[in-house]
Tab-separated table of C-alpha atoms and ligand atoms in Angstrom:
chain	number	residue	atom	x	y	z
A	1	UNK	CA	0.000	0.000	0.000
A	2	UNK	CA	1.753	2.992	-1.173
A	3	UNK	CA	-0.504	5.922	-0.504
A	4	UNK	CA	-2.970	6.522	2.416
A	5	UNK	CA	-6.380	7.917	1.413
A	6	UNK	CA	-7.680	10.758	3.798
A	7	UNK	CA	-10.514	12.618	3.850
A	8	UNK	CA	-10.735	16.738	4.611
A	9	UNK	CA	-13.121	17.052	7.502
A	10	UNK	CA	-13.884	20.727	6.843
A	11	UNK	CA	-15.169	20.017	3.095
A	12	UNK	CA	-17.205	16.893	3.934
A	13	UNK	CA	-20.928	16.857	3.468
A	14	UNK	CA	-21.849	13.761	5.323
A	15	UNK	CA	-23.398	12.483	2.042
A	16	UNK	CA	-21.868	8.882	2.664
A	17	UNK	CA	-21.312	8.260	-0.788
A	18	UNK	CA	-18.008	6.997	0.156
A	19	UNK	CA	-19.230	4.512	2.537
A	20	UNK	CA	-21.885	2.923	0.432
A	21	UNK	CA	-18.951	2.553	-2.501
A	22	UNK	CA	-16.129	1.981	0.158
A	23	UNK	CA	-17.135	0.635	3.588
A	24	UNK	CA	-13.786	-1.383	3.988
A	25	UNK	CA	-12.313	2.075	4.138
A	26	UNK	CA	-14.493	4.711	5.475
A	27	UNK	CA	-17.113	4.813	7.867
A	28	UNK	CA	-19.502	8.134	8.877
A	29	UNK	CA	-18.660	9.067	12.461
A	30	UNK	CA	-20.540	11.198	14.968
A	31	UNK	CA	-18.307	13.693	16.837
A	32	UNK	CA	-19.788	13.926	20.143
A	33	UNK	CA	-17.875	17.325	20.810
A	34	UNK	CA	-18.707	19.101	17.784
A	35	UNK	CA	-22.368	17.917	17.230
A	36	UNK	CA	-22.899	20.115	20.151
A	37	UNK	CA	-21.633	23.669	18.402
A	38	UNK	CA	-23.523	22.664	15.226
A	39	UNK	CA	-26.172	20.331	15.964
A	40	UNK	CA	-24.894	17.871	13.205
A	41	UNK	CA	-21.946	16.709	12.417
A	42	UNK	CA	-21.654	13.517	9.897
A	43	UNK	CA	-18.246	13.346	8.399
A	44	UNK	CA	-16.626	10.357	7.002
A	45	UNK	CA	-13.334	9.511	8.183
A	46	UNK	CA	-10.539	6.639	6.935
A	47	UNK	CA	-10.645	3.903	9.640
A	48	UNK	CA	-9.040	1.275	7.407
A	49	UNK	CA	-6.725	3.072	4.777
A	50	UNK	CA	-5.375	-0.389	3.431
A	51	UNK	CA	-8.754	-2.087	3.351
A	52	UNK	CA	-9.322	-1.471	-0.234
A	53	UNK	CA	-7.367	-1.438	-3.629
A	54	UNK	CA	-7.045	1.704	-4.652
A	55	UNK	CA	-8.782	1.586	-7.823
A	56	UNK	CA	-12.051	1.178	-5.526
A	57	UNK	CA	-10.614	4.363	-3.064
A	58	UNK	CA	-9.741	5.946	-6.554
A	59	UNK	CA	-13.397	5.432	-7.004
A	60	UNK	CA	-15.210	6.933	-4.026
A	61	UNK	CA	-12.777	9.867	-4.500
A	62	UNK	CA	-14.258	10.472	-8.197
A	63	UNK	CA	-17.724	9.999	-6.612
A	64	UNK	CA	-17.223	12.448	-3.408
A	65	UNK	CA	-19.715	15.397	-4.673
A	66	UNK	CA	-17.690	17.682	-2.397
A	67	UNK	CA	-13.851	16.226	-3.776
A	68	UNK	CA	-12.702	16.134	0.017
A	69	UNK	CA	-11.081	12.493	-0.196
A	70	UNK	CA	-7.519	12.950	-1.191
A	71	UNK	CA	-4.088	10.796	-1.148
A	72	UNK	CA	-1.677	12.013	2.029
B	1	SF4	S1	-18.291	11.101	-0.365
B	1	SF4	FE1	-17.187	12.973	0.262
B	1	SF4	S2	-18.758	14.375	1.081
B	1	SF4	FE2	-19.656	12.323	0.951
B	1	SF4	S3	-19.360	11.462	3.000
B	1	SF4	FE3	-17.616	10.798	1.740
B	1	SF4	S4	-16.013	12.350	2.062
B	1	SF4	FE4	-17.941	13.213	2.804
């Protein structure tokens, strides 16, 4: 595994596009500490950066409406 997929927590929409295409990789998770200053907050995160080829990471990134997944 050569490059580490990550995903910009700022950009994120919470869509969960990349979980339905990726779910070996990424996973939505609810921060208890910020859900209180917004109210919501569903971001996707990497828990499992080598749980996929990366042709199928390659493939939630082309499908992430808001282009936050990136290579680190
Ligand atoms: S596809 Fe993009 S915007 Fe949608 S949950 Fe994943 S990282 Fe967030």
């Amino acid at each position: 595994m050569a490059r580490i997929p990550a995903v910009d927590r700022e950009c994120c929409i919470g869509c969960e596009v990349c979980t339905q295409i990726c779910p070996e990789v990424f996973r939505m998770c609810e921060d208890e500490q910020h859900s209180h200053a917004h109210g919501h907050d569903h971001k996707a995160e990497v828990y499992n950066p080598a749980g996929a080829p990366e042709a199928k990471i390659e493939q939630a990134m082309d499908n992430c409406p808001s282009a936050c997944i990136y290579w680190r």
